[in-house]
Short mmCIF file of C-alpha atoms (C1' of nucleotides) in Angstrom, two decimals:
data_model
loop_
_atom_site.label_atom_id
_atom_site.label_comp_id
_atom_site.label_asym_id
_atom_site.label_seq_id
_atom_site.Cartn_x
_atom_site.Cartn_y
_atom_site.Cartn_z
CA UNK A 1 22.49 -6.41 -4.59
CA UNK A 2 19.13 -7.86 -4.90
CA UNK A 3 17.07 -6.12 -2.82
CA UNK A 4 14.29 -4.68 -2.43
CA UNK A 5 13.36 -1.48 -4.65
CA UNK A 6 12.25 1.05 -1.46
CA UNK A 7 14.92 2.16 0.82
CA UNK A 8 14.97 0.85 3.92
CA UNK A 9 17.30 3.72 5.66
CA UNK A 10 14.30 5.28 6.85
CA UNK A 11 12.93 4.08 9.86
CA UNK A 12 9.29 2.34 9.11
CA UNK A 13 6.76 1.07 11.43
CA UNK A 14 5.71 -2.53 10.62
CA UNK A 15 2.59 -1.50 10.58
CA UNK A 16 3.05 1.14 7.72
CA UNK A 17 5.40 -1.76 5.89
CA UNK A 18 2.43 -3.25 6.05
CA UNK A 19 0.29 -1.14 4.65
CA UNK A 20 2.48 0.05 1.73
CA UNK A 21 2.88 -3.96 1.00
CA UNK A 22 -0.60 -3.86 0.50
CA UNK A 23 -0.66 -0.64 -1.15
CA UNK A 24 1.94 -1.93 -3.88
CA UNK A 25 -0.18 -4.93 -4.75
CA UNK A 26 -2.78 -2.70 -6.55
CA UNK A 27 -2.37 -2.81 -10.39
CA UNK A 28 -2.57 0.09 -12.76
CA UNK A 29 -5.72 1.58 -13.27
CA UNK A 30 -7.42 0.55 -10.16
CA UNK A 31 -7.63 2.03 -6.61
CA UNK A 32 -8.20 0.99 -3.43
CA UNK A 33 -10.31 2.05 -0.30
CA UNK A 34 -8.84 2.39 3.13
CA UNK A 35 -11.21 -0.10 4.36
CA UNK A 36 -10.27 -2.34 2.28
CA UNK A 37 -6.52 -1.91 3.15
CA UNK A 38 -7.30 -2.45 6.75
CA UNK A 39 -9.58 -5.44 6.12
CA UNK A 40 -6.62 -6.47 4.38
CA UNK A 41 -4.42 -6.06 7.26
CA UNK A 42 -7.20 -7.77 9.40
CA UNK A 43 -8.57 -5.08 11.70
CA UNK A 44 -10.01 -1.99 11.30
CA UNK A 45 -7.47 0.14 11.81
CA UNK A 46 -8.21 2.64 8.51
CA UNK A 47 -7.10 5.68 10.47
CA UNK A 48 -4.03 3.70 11.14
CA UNK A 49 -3.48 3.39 7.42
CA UNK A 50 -4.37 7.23 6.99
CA UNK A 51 -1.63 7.72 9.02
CA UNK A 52 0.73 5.33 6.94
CA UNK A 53 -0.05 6.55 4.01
CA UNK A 54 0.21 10.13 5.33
CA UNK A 55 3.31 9.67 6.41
CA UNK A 56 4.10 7.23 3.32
CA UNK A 57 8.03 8.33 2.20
CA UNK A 58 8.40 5.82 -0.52
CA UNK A 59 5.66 8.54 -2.79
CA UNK A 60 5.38 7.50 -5.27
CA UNK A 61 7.11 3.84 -5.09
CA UNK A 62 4.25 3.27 -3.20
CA UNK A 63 1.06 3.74 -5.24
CA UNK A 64 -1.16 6.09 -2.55
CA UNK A 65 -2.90 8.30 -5.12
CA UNK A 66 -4.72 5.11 -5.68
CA UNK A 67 -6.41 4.96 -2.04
CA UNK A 68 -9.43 6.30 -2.06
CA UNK A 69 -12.10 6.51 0.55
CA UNK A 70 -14.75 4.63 0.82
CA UNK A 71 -17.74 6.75 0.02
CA UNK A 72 -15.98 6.24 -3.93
CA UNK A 73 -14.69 10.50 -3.15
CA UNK A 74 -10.49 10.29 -3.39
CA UNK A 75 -10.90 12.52 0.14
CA UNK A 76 -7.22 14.31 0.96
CA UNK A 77 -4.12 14.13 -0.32
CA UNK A 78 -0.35 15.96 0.64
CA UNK A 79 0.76 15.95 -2.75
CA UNK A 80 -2.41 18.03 -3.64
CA UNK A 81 -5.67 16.40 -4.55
CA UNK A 82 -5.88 17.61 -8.21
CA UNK A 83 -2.23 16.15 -8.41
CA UNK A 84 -3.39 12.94 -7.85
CA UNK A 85 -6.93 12.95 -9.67
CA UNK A 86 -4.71 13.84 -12.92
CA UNK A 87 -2.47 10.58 -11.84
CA UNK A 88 -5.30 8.22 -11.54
CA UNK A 89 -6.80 9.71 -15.16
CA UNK A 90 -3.72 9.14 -16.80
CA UNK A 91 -4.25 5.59 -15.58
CA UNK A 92 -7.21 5.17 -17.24
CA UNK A 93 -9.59 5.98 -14.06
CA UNK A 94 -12.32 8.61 -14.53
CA UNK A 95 -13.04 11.01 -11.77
CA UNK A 96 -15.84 13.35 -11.17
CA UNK A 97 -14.43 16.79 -10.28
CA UNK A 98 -10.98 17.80 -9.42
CA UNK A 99 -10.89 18.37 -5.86
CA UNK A 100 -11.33 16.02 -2.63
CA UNK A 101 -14.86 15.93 -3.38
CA UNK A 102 -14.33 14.41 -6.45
CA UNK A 103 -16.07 10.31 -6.83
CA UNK A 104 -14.53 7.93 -8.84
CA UNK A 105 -16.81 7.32 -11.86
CA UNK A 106 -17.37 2.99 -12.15
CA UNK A 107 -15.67 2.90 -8.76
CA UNK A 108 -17.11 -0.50 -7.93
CA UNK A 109 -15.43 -1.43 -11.73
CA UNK A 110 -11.97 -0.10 -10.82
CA UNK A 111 -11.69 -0.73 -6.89
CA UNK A 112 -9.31 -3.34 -5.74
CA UNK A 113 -10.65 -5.65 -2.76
CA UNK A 114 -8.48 -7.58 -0.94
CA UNK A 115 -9.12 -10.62 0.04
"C1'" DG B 1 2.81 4.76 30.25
"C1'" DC B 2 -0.86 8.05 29.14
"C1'" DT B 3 -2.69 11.49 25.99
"C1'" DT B 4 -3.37 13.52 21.47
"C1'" DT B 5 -3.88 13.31 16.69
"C1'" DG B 6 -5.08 11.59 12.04
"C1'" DA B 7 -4.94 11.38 4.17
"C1'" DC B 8 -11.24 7.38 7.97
"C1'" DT B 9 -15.94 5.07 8.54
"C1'" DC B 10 -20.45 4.41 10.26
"C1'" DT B 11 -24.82 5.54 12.67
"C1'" DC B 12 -28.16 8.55 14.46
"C1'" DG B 13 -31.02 12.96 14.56
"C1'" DT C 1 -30.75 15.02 2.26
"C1'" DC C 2 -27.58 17.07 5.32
"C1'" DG C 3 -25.04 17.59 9.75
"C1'" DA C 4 -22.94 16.15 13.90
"C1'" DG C 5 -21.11 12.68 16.95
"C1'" DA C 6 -19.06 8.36 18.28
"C1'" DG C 7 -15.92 4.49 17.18
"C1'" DC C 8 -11.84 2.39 15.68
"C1'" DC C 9 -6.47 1.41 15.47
"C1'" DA C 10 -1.73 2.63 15.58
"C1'" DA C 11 2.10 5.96 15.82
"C1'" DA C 12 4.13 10.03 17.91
"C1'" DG C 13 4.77 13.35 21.72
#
DNA sequence: GCTTTGACTCTCG
DNA sequence: TCGAGAGCCAAAG
């Protein structure tokens, strides 16, 4: 059946569909702010999308480890921040550190806007 | 239907 | 430069 690759048994907010729509749209090798993801969505609603991607159960269908905040630091992650700064080097980004205070080194270079 | 919480962001002191 | 507080939106209890 052609449909679509995440599994729709679970029970998602439209919001959060939303969000990981968004979220899905960023190529390898770049990230993402949660700013941007709301401006995206049209609002400001960034701690909504913290809370989508928190609760985000397509991991990793849906590319989170490549939201960052906005300050260029990758800020908090479930899976384990060091996890996920090893994910985003093995896409080619370079990160400062290995722990939530880690910045993205050429973050404006690699950081996805949406439009 | 109201209150609390959150993987955030920004401004002020 | 660093720290604390307020603001914002949506989902869950």
């Amino acid at each position: 059946m052609a449909k679509e690759n995440i599994k729709k048994e679970i029970k998602i907010p439209p919001f959060n569909q939303k969000v990981y729509r968004l979220m899905r749209q960023i190529p390898r090798g770049k990230v993402t702010t949660y700013q941007q993801l709301a401006h995206g969505l049209g609002n400001r609603a960034y701690r909504a999308v913290g809370n989508a991607v928190g609760s985000n159960p397509f991991w990793p269908d849906v590319p989170c480890h490549r939201v960052v905040k906005a300050n260029g630091t990758v800020g908090k992650f479930g899976s384990g921040t060091k996890r996920k700064i090893k994910l985003l080097r093995a896409e080619g980004i370079r990160i400062d550190g290995e722990n939530k205070d880690s910045k993205i080194a050429n973050f404006d270079g690699v950081l996805f806007k949406f439009e």
